[in-house]
Structures are given as structure tokens and as C-alpha cells.
mmCIF file with all atom_site columns, C-alpha atoms and ligand atoms in Angstrom:
data_model
loop_
_atom_site.group_PDB
_atom_site.id
_atom_site.type_symbol
_atom_site.label_atom_id
_atom_site.label_alt_id
_atom_site.label_comp_id
_atom_site.label_asym_id
_atom_site.label_entity_id
_atom_site.label_seq_id
_atom_site.pdbx_PDB_ins_code
_atom_site.Cartn_x
_atom_site.Cartn_y
_atom_site.Cartn_z
_atom_site.occupancy
_atom_site.B_iso_or_equiv
_atom_site.pdbx_formal_charge
_atom_site.auth_seq_id
_atom_site.auth_comp_id
_atom_site.auth_asym_id
_atom_site.auth_atom_id
_atom_site.pdbx_PDB_model_num
ATOM   1   C CA  . UNK A 1 1   ? -3.369  8.256  -34.682 1.00 0.00 ? 1   UNK A CA  1
ATOM   2   C CA  . UNK A 1 2   ? -4.504  11.874 -34.678 1.00 0.00 ? 2   UNK A CA  1
ATOM   3   C CA  . UNK A 1 3   ? -7.954  13.216 -33.897 1.00 0.00 ? 3   UNK A CA  1
ATOM   4   C CA  . UNK A 1 4   ? -9.122  16.371 -35.651 1.00 0.00 ? 4   UNK A CA  1
ATOM   5   C CA  . UNK A 1 5   ? -12.389 18.278 -35.372 1.00 0.00 ? 5   UNK A CA  1
ATOM   6   C CA  . UNK A 1 6   ? -14.319 20.323 -37.900 1.00 0.00 ? 6   UNK A CA  1
ATOM   7   C CA  . UNK A 1 7   ? -17.781 21.912 -38.080 1.00 0.00 ? 7   UNK A CA  1
ATOM   8   C CA  . UNK A 1 8   ? -20.718 19.847 -39.373 1.00 0.00 ? 8   UNK A CA  1
ATOM   9   C CA  . UNK A 1 9   ? -21.608 20.225 -43.061 1.00 0.00 ? 9   UNK A CA  1
ATOM   10  C CA  . UNK A 1 10  ? -25.097 19.359 -44.392 1.00 0.00 ? 10  UNK A CA  1
ATOM   11  C CA  . UNK A 1 11  ? -23.461 16.757 -46.676 1.00 0.00 ? 11  UNK A CA  1
ATOM   12  C CA  . UNK A 1 12  ? -22.296 14.859 -43.529 1.00 0.00 ? 12  UNK A CA  1
ATOM   13  C CA  . UNK A 1 13  ? -25.885 13.986 -42.556 1.00 0.00 ? 13  UNK A CA  1
ATOM   14  C CA  . UNK A 1 14  ? -26.226 10.514 -44.193 1.00 0.00 ? 14  UNK A CA  1
ATOM   15  C CA  . UNK A 1 15  ? -22.871 9.286  -42.816 1.00 0.00 ? 15  UNK A CA  1
ATOM   16  C CA  . UNK A 1 16  ? -23.621 10.694 -39.354 1.00 0.00 ? 16  UNK A CA  1
ATOM   17  C CA  . UNK A 1 17  ? -27.044 9.010  -39.348 1.00 0.00 ? 17  UNK A CA  1
ATOM   18  C CA  . UNK A 1 18  ? -25.300 5.673  -40.047 1.00 0.00 ? 18  UNK A CA  1
ATOM   19  C CA  . UNK A 1 19  ? -22.701 6.366  -37.350 1.00 0.00 ? 19  UNK A CA  1
ATOM   20  C CA  . UNK A 1 20  ? -25.515 7.287  -34.895 1.00 0.00 ? 20  UNK A CA  1
ATOM   21  C CA  . UNK A 1 21  ? -27.308 3.965  -35.526 1.00 0.00 ? 21  UNK A CA  1
ATOM   22  C CA  . UNK A 1 22  ? -24.096 1.872  -35.348 1.00 0.00 ? 22  UNK A CA  1
ATOM   23  C CA  . UNK A 1 23  ? -22.998 3.603  -32.154 1.00 0.00 ? 23  UNK A CA  1
ATOM   24  C CA  . UNK A 1 24  ? -26.317 2.910  -30.405 1.00 0.00 ? 24  UNK A CA  1
ATOM   25  C CA  . UNK A 1 25  ? -26.609 -0.623 -31.758 1.00 0.00 ? 25  UNK A CA  1
ATOM   26  C CA  . UNK A 1 26  ? -23.124 -1.680 -30.614 1.00 0.00 ? 26  UNK A CA  1
ATOM   27  C CA  . UNK A 1 27  ? -21.937 0.552  -27.788 1.00 0.00 ? 27  UNK A CA  1
ATOM   28  C CA  . UNK A 1 28  ? -25.259 0.687  -25.907 1.00 0.00 ? 28  UNK A CA  1
ATOM   29  C CA  . UNK A 1 29  ? -25.812 -3.071 -26.043 1.00 0.00 ? 29  UNK A CA  1
ATOM   30  C CA  . UNK A 1 30  ? -24.970 -3.684 -22.359 1.00 0.00 ? 30  UNK A CA  1
ATOM   31  C CA  . UNK A 1 31  ? -27.221 -0.914 -21.045 1.00 0.00 ? 31  UNK A CA  1
ATOM   32  C CA  . UNK A 1 32  ? -30.373 -0.937 -23.216 1.00 0.00 ? 32  UNK A CA  1
ATOM   33  C CA  . UNK A 1 33  ? -32.500 -3.742 -24.657 1.00 0.00 ? 33  UNK A CA  1
ATOM   34  C CA  . UNK A 1 34  ? -32.798 -4.477 -28.396 1.00 0.00 ? 34  UNK A CA  1
ATOM   35  C CA  . UNK A 1 35  ? -36.193 -2.729 -28.505 1.00 0.00 ? 35  UNK A CA  1
ATOM   36  C CA  . UNK A 1 36  ? -34.918 0.299  -26.584 1.00 0.00 ? 36  UNK A CA  1
ATOM   37  C CA  . UNK A 1 37  ? -31.897 0.657  -28.917 1.00 0.00 ? 37  UNK A CA  1
ATOM   38  C CA  . UNK A 1 38  ? -34.084 0.317  -32.006 1.00 0.00 ? 38  UNK A CA  1
ATOM   39  C CA  . UNK A 1 39  ? -36.424 3.035  -30.681 1.00 0.00 ? 39  UNK A CA  1
ATOM   40  C CA  . UNK A 1 40  ? -33.483 5.321  -29.822 1.00 0.00 ? 40  UNK A CA  1
ATOM   41  C CA  . UNK A 1 41  ? -31.833 4.792  -33.244 1.00 0.00 ? 41  UNK A CA  1
ATOM   42  C CA  . UNK A 1 42  ? -35.115 5.434  -35.069 1.00 0.00 ? 42  UNK A CA  1
ATOM   43  C CA  . UNK A 1 43  ? -34.765 9.168  -34.413 1.00 0.00 ? 43  UNK A CA  1
ATOM   44  C CA  . UNK A 1 44  ? -32.388 9.250  -37.429 1.00 0.00 ? 44  UNK A CA  1
ATOM   45  C CA  . UNK A 1 45  ? -34.939 7.572  -39.733 1.00 0.00 ? 45  UNK A CA  1
ATOM   46  C CA  . UNK A 1 46  ? -36.161 10.934 -41.018 1.00 0.00 ? 46  UNK A CA  1
ATOM   47  C CA  . UNK A 1 47  ? -32.852 12.098 -42.505 1.00 0.00 ? 47  UNK A CA  1
ATOM   48  C CA  . UNK A 1 48  ? -34.083 15.643 -43.266 1.00 0.00 ? 48  UNK A CA  1
ATOM   49  C CA  . UNK A 1 49  ? -35.186 16.129 -39.656 1.00 0.00 ? 49  UNK A CA  1
ATOM   50  C CA  . UNK A 1 50  ? -31.939 14.620 -38.326 1.00 0.00 ? 50  UNK A CA  1
ATOM   51  C CA  . UNK A 1 51  ? -29.876 16.943 -40.595 1.00 0.00 ? 51  UNK A CA  1
ATOM   52  C CA  . UNK A 1 52  ? -31.922 19.971 -39.561 1.00 0.00 ? 52  UNK A CA  1
ATOM   53  C CA  . UNK A 1 53  ? -31.381 19.229 -35.870 1.00 0.00 ? 53  UNK A CA  1
ATOM   54  C CA  . UNK A 1 54  ? -27.609 19.024 -36.421 1.00 0.00 ? 54  UNK A CA  1
ATOM   55  C CA  . UNK A 1 55  ? -27.590 22.228 -38.525 1.00 0.00 ? 55  UNK A CA  1
ATOM   56  C CA  . UNK A 1 56  ? -29.503 24.152 -35.872 1.00 0.00 ? 56  UNK A CA  1
ATOM   57  C CA  . UNK A 1 57  ? -27.069 23.083 -33.116 1.00 0.00 ? 57  UNK A CA  1
ATOM   58  C CA  . UNK A 1 58  ? -23.371 23.747 -32.788 1.00 0.00 ? 58  UNK A CA  1
ATOM   59  C CA  . UNK A 1 59  ? -22.269 20.402 -34.216 1.00 0.00 ? 59  UNK A CA  1
ATOM   60  C CA  . UNK A 1 60  ? -18.676 19.180 -34.441 1.00 0.00 ? 60  UNK A CA  1
ATOM   61  C CA  . UNK A 1 61  ? -17.459 16.192 -36.414 1.00 0.00 ? 61  UNK A CA  1
ATOM   62  C CA  . UNK A 1 62  ? -14.408 14.185 -35.284 1.00 0.00 ? 62  UNK A CA  1
ATOM   63  C CA  . UNK A 1 63  ? -12.008 12.488 -37.684 1.00 0.00 ? 63  UNK A CA  1
ATOM   64  C CA  . UNK A 1 64  ? -9.436  9.921  -36.546 1.00 0.00 ? 64  UNK A CA  1
ATOM   65  C CA  . UNK A 1 65  ? -6.594  9.801  -39.040 1.00 0.00 ? 65  UNK A CA  1
ATOM   66  C CA  . UNK A 1 66  ? -9.011  11.296 -41.560 1.00 0.00 ? 66  UNK A CA  1
ATOM   67  C CA  . UNK A 1 67  ? -11.809 8.742  -40.988 1.00 0.00 ? 67  UNK A CA  1
ATOM   68  C CA  . UNK A 1 68  ? -15.203 9.780  -39.627 1.00 0.00 ? 68  UNK A CA  1
ATOM   69  C CA  . UNK A 1 69  ? -15.077 8.768  -35.956 1.00 0.00 ? 69  UNK A CA  1
ATOM   70  C CA  . UNK A 1 70  ? -17.777 10.672 -34.072 1.00 0.00 ? 70  UNK A CA  1
ATOM   71  C CA  . UNK A 1 71  ? -19.845 13.801 -33.640 1.00 0.00 ? 71  UNK A CA  1
ATOM   72  C CA  . UNK A 1 72  ? -21.273 15.929 -30.862 1.00 0.00 ? 72  UNK A CA  1
ATOM   73  C CA  . UNK A 1 73  ? -23.648 18.870 -30.654 1.00 0.00 ? 73  UNK A CA  1
ATOM   74  C CA  . UNK A 1 74  ? -24.345 21.719 -28.260 1.00 0.00 ? 74  UNK A CA  1
ATOM   75  C CA  . UNK A 1 75  ? -27.843 23.214 -28.167 1.00 0.00 ? 75  UNK A CA  1
ATOM   76  C CA  . UNK A 1 76  ? -29.068 25.816 -25.654 1.00 0.00 ? 76  UNK A CA  1
ATOM   77  C CA  . UNK A 1 77  ? -26.054 25.243 -23.406 1.00 0.00 ? 77  UNK A CA  1
ATOM   78  C CA  . UNK A 1 78  ? -26.634 21.498 -23.365 1.00 0.00 ? 78  UNK A CA  1
ATOM   79  C CA  . UNK A 1 79  ? -24.599 18.680 -24.910 1.00 0.00 ? 79  UNK A CA  1
ATOM   80  C CA  . UNK A 1 80  ? -27.429 17.246 -26.955 1.00 0.00 ? 80  UNK A CA  1
ATOM   81  C CA  . UNK A 1 81  ? -25.696 14.509 -28.959 1.00 0.00 ? 81  UNK A CA  1
ATOM   82  C CA  . UNK A 1 82  ? -22.418 12.594 -28.499 1.00 0.00 ? 82  UNK A CA  1
ATOM   83  C CA  . UNK A 1 83  ? -21.844 9.516  -30.640 1.00 0.00 ? 83  UNK A CA  1
ATOM   84  C CA  . UNK A 1 84  ? -18.654 7.621  -31.471 1.00 0.00 ? 84  UNK A CA  1
ATOM   85  C CA  . UNK A 1 85  ? -18.237 5.030  -34.222 1.00 0.00 ? 85  UNK A CA  1
ATOM   86  C CA  . UNK A 1 86  ? -17.767 1.623  -32.502 1.00 0.00 ? 86  UNK A CA  1
ATOM   87  C CA  . UNK A 1 87  ? -14.482 0.939  -34.334 1.00 0.00 ? 87  UNK A CA  1
ATOM   88  C CA  . UNK A 1 88  ? -13.051 4.190  -32.933 1.00 0.00 ? 88  UNK A CA  1
ATOM   89  C CA  . UNK A 1 89  ? -14.371 3.851  -29.351 1.00 0.00 ? 89  UNK A CA  1
ATOM   90  C CA  . UNK A 1 90  ? -11.963 4.006  -26.434 1.00 0.00 ? 90  UNK A CA  1
ATOM   91  C CA  . UNK A 1 91  ? -9.398  6.199  -28.209 1.00 0.00 ? 91  UNK A CA  1
ATOM   92  C CA  . UNK A 1 92  ? -10.295 9.643  -26.891 1.00 0.00 ? 92  UNK A CA  1
ATOM   93  C CA  . UNK A 1 93  ? -12.723 10.726 -29.639 1.00 0.00 ? 93  UNK A CA  1
ATOM   94  C CA  . UNK A 1 94  ? -15.515 11.680 -27.198 1.00 0.00 ? 94  UNK A CA  1
ATOM   95  C CA  . UNK A 1 95  ? -12.936 13.400 -24.975 1.00 0.00 ? 95  UNK A CA  1
ATOM   96  C CA  . UNK A 1 96  ? -11.777 15.600 -27.894 1.00 0.00 ? 96  UNK A CA  1
ATOM   97  C CA  . UNK A 1 97  ? -15.377 16.467 -28.843 1.00 0.00 ? 97  UNK A CA  1
ATOM   98  C CA  . UNK A 1 98  ? -16.500 17.311 -25.295 1.00 0.00 ? 98  UNK A CA  1
ATOM   99  C CA  . UNK A 1 99  ? -13.283 19.270 -24.574 1.00 0.00 ? 99  UNK A CA  1
ATOM   100 C CA  . UNK A 1 100 ? -14.108 21.443 -27.595 1.00 0.00 ? 100 UNK A CA  1
ATOM   101 C CA  . UNK A 1 101 ? -17.796 21.931 -26.699 1.00 0.00 ? 101 UNK A CA  1
ATOM   102 C CA  . UNK A 1 102 ? -16.885 22.904 -23.118 1.00 0.00 ? 102 UNK A CA  1
ATOM   103 C CA  . UNK A 1 103 ? -14.332 25.385 -24.448 1.00 0.00 ? 103 UNK A CA  1
ATOM   104 C CA  . UNK A 1 104 ? -16.889 26.896 -26.849 1.00 0.00 ? 104 UNK A CA  1
ATOM   105 C CA  . UNK A 1 105 ? -19.486 27.093 -24.057 1.00 0.00 ? 105 UNK A CA  1
ATOM   106 C CA  . UNK A 1 106 ? -16.967 28.833 -21.778 1.00 0.00 ? 106 UNK A CA  1
ATOM   107 C CA  . UNK A 1 107 ? -15.960 31.258 -24.548 1.00 0.00 ? 107 UNK A CA  1
ATOM   108 C CA  . UNK A 1 108 ? -19.639 32.154 -25.013 1.00 0.00 ? 108 UNK A CA  1
ATOM   109 C CA  . UNK A 1 109 ? -19.864 33.037 -21.308 1.00 0.00 ? 109 UNK A CA  1
ATOM   110 C CA  . UNK A 1 110 ? -21.759 29.955 -20.094 1.00 0.00 ? 110 UNK A CA  1
ATOM   111 C CA  . UNK A 1 111 ? -21.240 29.327 -16.376 1.00 0.00 ? 111 UNK A CA  1
ATOM   112 C CA  . UNK A 1 112 ? -22.176 25.664 -16.582 1.00 0.00 ? 112 UNK A CA  1
ATOM   113 C CA  . UNK A 1 113 ? -22.850 22.936 -19.094 1.00 0.00 ? 113 UNK A CA  1
ATOM   114 C CA  . UNK A 1 114 ? -25.262 20.036 -18.825 1.00 0.00 ? 114 UNK A CA  1
ATOM   115 C CA  . UNK A 1 115 ? -26.299 16.886 -20.599 1.00 0.00 ? 115 UNK A CA  1
ATOM   116 C CA  . UNK A 1 116 ? -28.859 14.119 -20.338 1.00 0.00 ? 116 UNK A CA  1
ATOM   117 C CA  . UNK A 1 117 ? -26.299 11.305 -20.232 1.00 0.00 ? 117 UNK A CA  1
ATOM   118 C CA  . UNK A 1 118 ? -27.210 7.840  -21.421 1.00 0.00 ? 118 UNK A CA  1
ATOM   119 C CA  . UNK A 1 119 ? -26.322 4.987  -19.076 1.00 0.00 ? 119 UNK A CA  1
ATOM   120 C CA  . UNK A 1 120 ? -23.438 4.255  -21.483 1.00 0.00 ? 120 UNK A CA  1
ATOM   121 C CA  . UNK A 1 121 ? -21.988 7.758  -21.145 1.00 0.00 ? 121 UNK A CA  1
ATOM   122 C CA  . UNK A 1 122 ? -22.609 8.310  -17.424 1.00 0.00 ? 122 UNK A CA  1
ATOM   123 C CA  . UNK A 1 123 ? -19.144 7.223  -16.233 1.00 0.00 ? 123 UNK A CA  1
ATOM   124 C CA  . UNK A 1 124 ? -17.507 9.125  -19.091 1.00 0.00 ? 124 UNK A CA  1
ATOM   125 C CA  . UNK A 1 125 ? -19.177 12.375 -17.926 1.00 0.00 ? 125 UNK A CA  1
ATOM   126 C CA  . UNK A 1 126 ? -18.608 11.613 -14.217 1.00 0.00 ? 126 UNK A CA  1
ATOM   127 C CA  . UNK A 1 127 ? -14.848 11.311 -14.909 1.00 0.00 ? 127 UNK A CA  1
ATOM   128 C CA  . UNK A 1 128 ? -14.976 14.781 -16.498 1.00 0.00 ? 128 UNK A CA  1
ATOM   129 C CA  . UNK A 1 129 ? -16.513 16.362 -13.398 1.00 0.00 ? 129 UNK A CA  1
ATOM   130 C CA  . UNK A 1 130 ? -20.209 16.250 -14.321 1.00 0.00 ? 130 UNK A CA  1
ATOM   131 C CA  . UNK A 1 131 ? -22.419 15.703 -11.247 1.00 0.00 ? 131 UNK A CA  1
ATOM   132 C CA  . UNK A 1 132 ? -25.684 13.746 -11.499 1.00 0.00 ? 132 UNK A CA  1
ATOM   133 C CA  . UNK A 1 133 ? -28.714 15.994 -10.864 1.00 0.00 ? 133 UNK A CA  1
ATOM   134 C CA  . UNK A 1 134 ? -31.715 13.827 -11.664 1.00 0.00 ? 134 UNK A CA  1
ATOM   135 C CA  . UNK A 1 135 ? -32.722 10.555 -13.216 1.00 0.00 ? 135 UNK A CA  1
ATOM   136 C CA  . UNK A 1 136 ? -35.149 10.766 -16.174 1.00 0.00 ? 136 UNK A CA  1
ATOM   137 C CA  . UNK A 1 137 ? -37.240 8.291  -18.120 1.00 0.00 ? 137 UNK A CA  1
ATOM   138 C CA  . UNK A 1 138 ? -38.160 9.412  -21.623 1.00 0.00 ? 138 UNK A CA  1
ATOM   139 C CA  . UNK A 1 139 ? -40.483 7.866  -24.199 1.00 0.00 ? 139 UNK A CA  1
ATOM   140 C CA  . UNK A 1 140 ? -38.891 7.219  -27.605 1.00 0.00 ? 140 UNK A CA  1
ATOM   141 C CA  . UNK A 1 141 ? -40.930 5.523  -30.334 1.00 0.00 ? 141 UNK A CA  1
ATOM   142 C CA  . UNK A 1 142 ? -42.996 3.559  -27.807 1.00 0.00 ? 142 UNK A CA  1
ATOM   143 C CA  . UNK A 1 143 ? -40.102 2.585  -25.501 1.00 0.00 ? 143 UNK A CA  1
ATOM   144 C CA  . UNK A 1 144 ? -39.087 4.056  -22.135 1.00 0.00 ? 144 UNK A CA  1
ATOM   145 C CA  . UNK A 1 145 ? -35.379 4.944  -21.923 1.00 0.00 ? 145 UNK A CA  1
ATOM   146 C CA  . UNK A 1 146 ? -33.549 6.086  -18.805 1.00 0.00 ? 146 UNK A CA  1
ATOM   147 C CA  . UNK A 1 147 ? -30.914 8.818  -18.694 1.00 0.00 ? 147 UNK A CA  1
ATOM   148 C CA  . UNK A 1 148 ? -29.354 11.114 -16.102 1.00 0.00 ? 148 UNK A CA  1
ATOM   149 C CA  . UNK A 1 149 ? -29.186 14.909 -16.172 1.00 0.00 ? 149 UNK A CA  1
ATOM   150 C CA  . UNK A 1 150 ? -25.581 15.823 -15.274 1.00 0.00 ? 150 UNK A CA  1
ATOM   151 C CA  . UNK A 1 151 ? -24.039 19.277 -14.799 1.00 0.00 ? 151 UNK A CA  1
ATOM   152 C CA  . UNK A 1 152 ? -20.550 20.718 -14.678 1.00 0.00 ? 152 UNK A CA  1
ATOM   153 C CA  . UNK A 1 153 ? -19.489 24.283 -13.756 1.00 0.00 ? 153 UNK A CA  1
ATOM   154 C CA  . UNK A 1 154 ? -17.388 25.869 -16.517 1.00 0.00 ? 154 UNK A CA  1
ATOM   155 C CA  . UNK A 1 155 ? -15.566 28.544 -14.538 1.00 0.00 ? 155 UNK A CA  1
ATOM   156 C CA  . UNK A 1 156 ? -14.471 31.888 -15.906 1.00 0.00 ? 156 UNK A CA  1
ATOM   157 C CA  . UNK A 1 157 ? -13.955 32.470 -19.644 1.00 0.00 ? 157 UNK A CA  1
ATOM   158 C CA  . UNK A 1 158 ? -10.329 32.450 -20.769 1.00 0.00 ? 158 UNK A CA  1
ATOM   159 C CA  . UNK A 1 159 ? -8.942  35.854 -21.744 1.00 0.00 ? 159 UNK A CA  1
ATOM   160 C CA  . UNK A 1 160 ? -8.003  36.265 -25.424 1.00 0.00 ? 160 UNK A CA  1
ATOM   161 C CA  . UNK A 1 161 ? -4.316  35.427 -25.764 1.00 0.00 ? 161 UNK A CA  1
ATOM   162 C CA  . UNK A 1 162 ? -4.245  33.265 -22.612 1.00 0.00 ? 162 UNK A CA  1
ATOM   163 C CA  . UNK A 1 163 ? -1.741  30.470 -23.020 1.00 0.00 ? 163 UNK A CA  1
ATOM   164 C CA  . UNK A 1 164 ? -3.594  27.708 -21.172 1.00 0.00 ? 164 UNK A CA  1
HETATM 165 C C1  . LIG B 2 .   ? -19.961 7.233  -24.400 1.00 0.00 ? 1   LIG B C1  1
HETATM 166 C C2  . LIG B 2 .   ? -19.120 7.395  -25.654 1.00 0.00 ? 1   LIG B C2  1
HETATM 167 C C3  . LIG B 2 .   ? -19.480 8.707  -26.337 1.00 0.00 ? 1   LIG B C3  1
HETATM 168 C C4  . LIG B 2 .   ? -17.622 7.406  -25.236 1.00 0.00 ? 1   LIG B C4  1
HETATM 169 O O1  . LIG B 2 .   ? -16.829 7.606  -26.410 1.00 0.00 ? 1   LIG B O1  1
HETATM 170 P P1  . LIG B 2 .   ? -15.254 7.240  -26.472 1.00 0.00 ? 1   LIG B P1  1
HETATM 171 O O2  . LIG B 2 .   ? -14.669 7.966  -27.625 1.00 0.00 ? 1   LIG B O2  1
HETATM 172 O O3  . LIG B 2 .   ? -15.096 5.765  -26.440 1.00 0.00 ? 1   LIG B O3  1
HETATM 173 O O4  . LIG B 2 .   ? -14.708 7.868  -25.103 1.00 0.00 ? 1   LIG B O4  1
HETATM 174 P P2  . LIG B 2 .   ? -13.177 8.247  -24.792 1.00 0.00 ? 1   LIG B P2  1
HETATM 175 O O5  . LIG B 2 .   ? -12.276 7.284  -25.504 1.00 0.00 ? 1   LIG B O5  1
HETATM 176 O O6  . LIG B 2 .   ? -12.952 9.691  -25.030 1.00 0.00 ? 1   LIG B O6  1
HETATM 177 O O7  . LIG B 2 .   ? -13.153 7.912  -23.222 1.00 0.00 ? 1   LIG B O7  1
HETATM 178 C C5  . LIG B 2 .   ? -12.667 8.812  -22.255 1.00 0.00 ? 1   LIG B C5  1
HETATM 179 C C6  . LIG B 2 .   ? -12.706 8.164  -20.890 1.00 0.00 ? 1   LIG B C6  1
HETATM 180 O O8  . LIG B 2 .   ? -14.033 7.758  -20.549 1.00 0.00 ? 1   LIG B O8  1
HETATM 181 C C7  . LIG B 2 .   ? -14.067 6.353  -20.306 1.00 0.00 ? 1   LIG B C7  1
HETATM 182 N N1  . LIG B 2 .   ? -15.261 5.778  -20.886 1.00 0.00 ? 1   LIG B N1  1
HETATM 183 C C8  . LIG B 2 .   ? -15.705 5.930  -22.151 1.00 0.00 ? 1   LIG B C8  1
HETATM 184 N N2  . LIG B 2 .   ? -16.830 5.222  -22.331 1.00 0.00 ? 1   LIG B N2  1
HETATM 185 C C9  . LIG B 2 .   ? -17.075 4.601  -21.151 1.00 0.00 ? 1   LIG B C9  1
HETATM 186 C C10 . LIG B 2 .   ? -18.085 3.707  -20.692 1.00 0.00 ? 1   LIG B C10 1
HETATM 187 N N3  . LIG B 2 .   ? -19.071 3.292  -21.494 1.00 0.00 ? 1   LIG B N3  1
HETATM 188 N N4  . LIG B 2 .   ? -18.039 3.284  -19.399 1.00 0.00 ? 1   LIG B N4  1
HETATM 189 C C11 . LIG B 2 .   ? -17.042 3.686  -18.582 1.00 0.00 ? 1   LIG B C11 1
HETATM 190 N N5  . LIG B 2 .   ? -16.055 4.522  -18.954 1.00 0.00 ? 1   LIG B N5  1
HETATM 191 C C12 . LIG B 2 .   ? -16.077 4.971  -20.221 1.00 0.00 ? 1   LIG B C12 1
HETATM 192 C C13 . LIG B 2 .   ? -12.841 5.809  -20.997 1.00 0.00 ? 1   LIG B C13 1
HETATM 193 O O9  . LIG B 2 .   ? -12.399 4.601  -20.396 1.00 0.00 ? 1   LIG B O9  1
HETATM 194 C C14 . LIG B 2 .   ? -11.848 6.917  -20.806 1.00 0.00 ? 1   LIG B C14 1
HETATM 195 O O10 . LIG B 2 .   ? -11.294 6.873  -19.518 1.00 0.00 ? 1   LIG B O10 1
HETATM 196 P P3  . LIG B 2 .   ? -9.719  7.169  -19.285 1.00 0.00 ? 1   LIG B P3  1
HETATM 197 O O11 . LIG B 2 .   ? -9.506  8.579  -19.776 1.00 0.00 ? 1   LIG B O11 1
HETATM 198 O O12 . LIG B 2 .   ? -9.568  7.020  -17.806 1.00 0.00 ? 1   LIG B O12 1
HETATM 199 O O13 . LIG B 2 .   ? -9.011  6.143  -20.113 1.00 0.00 ? 1   LIG B O13 1
HETATM 200 C C15 . LIG B 2 .   ? -19.344 6.205  -26.638 1.00 0.00 ? 1   LIG B C15 1
HETATM 201 O O14 . LIG B 2 .   ? -19.267 4.998  -25.916 1.00 0.00 ? 1   LIG B O14 1
HETATM 202 C C16 . LIG B 2 .   ? -20.678 6.213  -27.380 1.00 0.00 ? 1   LIG B C16 1
HETATM 203 O O15 . LIG B 2 .   ? -20.804 6.791  -28.461 1.00 0.00 ? 1   LIG B O15 1
HETATM 204 N N6  . LIG B 2 .   ? -21.711 5.518  -26.832 1.00 0.00 ? 1   LIG B N6  1
HETATM 205 C C17 . LIG B 2 .   ? -22.984 5.272  -27.485 1.00 0.00 ? 1   LIG B C17 1
HETATM 206 C C18 . LIG B 2 .   ? -23.832 6.493  -27.644 1.00 0.00 ? 1   LIG B C18 1
HETATM 207 C C19 . LIG B 2 .   ? -24.101 7.217  -26.339 1.00 0.00 ? 1   LIG B C19 1
HETATM 208 O O16 . LIG B 2 .   ? -24.511 6.647  -25.346 1.00 0.00 ? 1   LIG B O16 1
HETATM 209 N N7  . LIG B 2 .   ? -23.879 8.526  -26.394 1.00 0.00 ? 1   LIG B N7  1
HETATM 210 C C20 . LIG B 2 .   ? -24.091 9.404  -25.281 1.00 0.00 ? 1   LIG B C20 1
HETATM 211 C C21 . LIG B 2 .   ? -25.395 10.101 -25.415 1.00 0.00 ? 1   LIG B C21 1
HETATM 212 S S1  . LIG B 2 .   ? -25.540 11.234 -24.026 1.00 0.00 ? 1   LIG B S1  1
#
């Protein structure tokens, strides 16, 4: 199985909205209630707004053996979205996406990268060296959802032609 990444195209929006809903519905089941997941997923209900948000960010799409498997976006130095299709979870899709966003952030001269990690993604980010900074509770469509702001230093940008 090979994972490949490509930039987001506006025509991806409907499939990514479905993936976003499926990912929340299934993979967040242990950490958020039915009502919380429905409120979270409802942010893709307005497809035009969802597509615009992805277009305005640096959004990467992951394919696993050619099938749509996940996506992630970087906005203002922050990993804004990271969603994996349930059938492709646990196979390194999020790792490939976040590796690429960190590399792009570093290449742009960012000294650190942060994210508001869901309770599902907290251990994933902790394993990658993100430190918890603060706990947040945000209102989404009438429901309170908890997340954790986590930060990781990115170090010095790689020189062009560097082999590592
Ligand atoms: C969190 C999420 C993105 C992880 O995607 P994934 O493709 O399954 O992650 P990977 O396969 O790259 O996992 C990499 C490592 O993190 C670990 N990991 C992934 N999800 C984890 C979880 N929920 N709890 C604990 N560890 C987890 C894996 O075990 C793996 O560890 P290893 O390298 O020691 O084997 C995915 O579960 C998801 O889309 N969740 C729902 C949406 C969400 O919460 N998004 C985050 C918004 S900030």
C-alpha cells in the first residue's frame, strides 16, 4: 500500500466533506457524544463555505493506493484540519500529511507549528513531539467541544539540496 499526497482541487470538496463527516462520526465516537459529533460535522453542511476554507488554506489530499484517504490543512502557521477516512485509519495517512505540513512550514521559515488537537488526535500529536499548551472549550452549533492547543518547535529550515 502506498500513500501519495497532492494539493487540494476545488472539485475535491464534495468528497472531502463526506470524508470529514465519516471521520468524525466513526473515529471520534469514543471521545465525543452523538450530539457533539453531529455539531462538529455540521461545519461541512455549507459546501461552498467548506470548499472556500480549504482553498484559502494550504490543503493537502492523501491517497492510499489511489483511493481518497484523508486531508489536512495549514492556515496561519496552524494545522487547522486533519481528517482520515475510517477505512484507512491506522495506516500512516495522518503521519504522511502532518510530515508534509511540518516540512512546508519549516521551508517557509516558521519556527514552530501548532494545532488545536481534538481528544482523538491528542496522542497522535504528542507522539510527534507536540506539547500541550492549554485546554479549550469551543461552541459548535450549540454544543461545547473540548480540544487542546499543542505546539512543536520546527527547528532550522533545511538548506536547498540537503539530503535529509
Ligand atoms: C487522529 C487521526 C487523524 C489519526 O489518523 P491515522 O491516519 O489513523 O494516524 P496514523 O496511522 O498516521 O497514526 C500514527 C501514530 O499515531 C497513533 N494514533 C493515531 N490515532 C490515534 C489515537 N486516536 N489514539 C492514540 N494513538 C493514535 C497511531 O497508533 C500511530 O502510532 P505508531 O506510529 O506508534 O504506530 C484520525 O484518527 C482522525 O481522522 N480522527 C478523527 C478526526 C480528528 O479528530 N481529527 C483531528 C482534528 S485536530
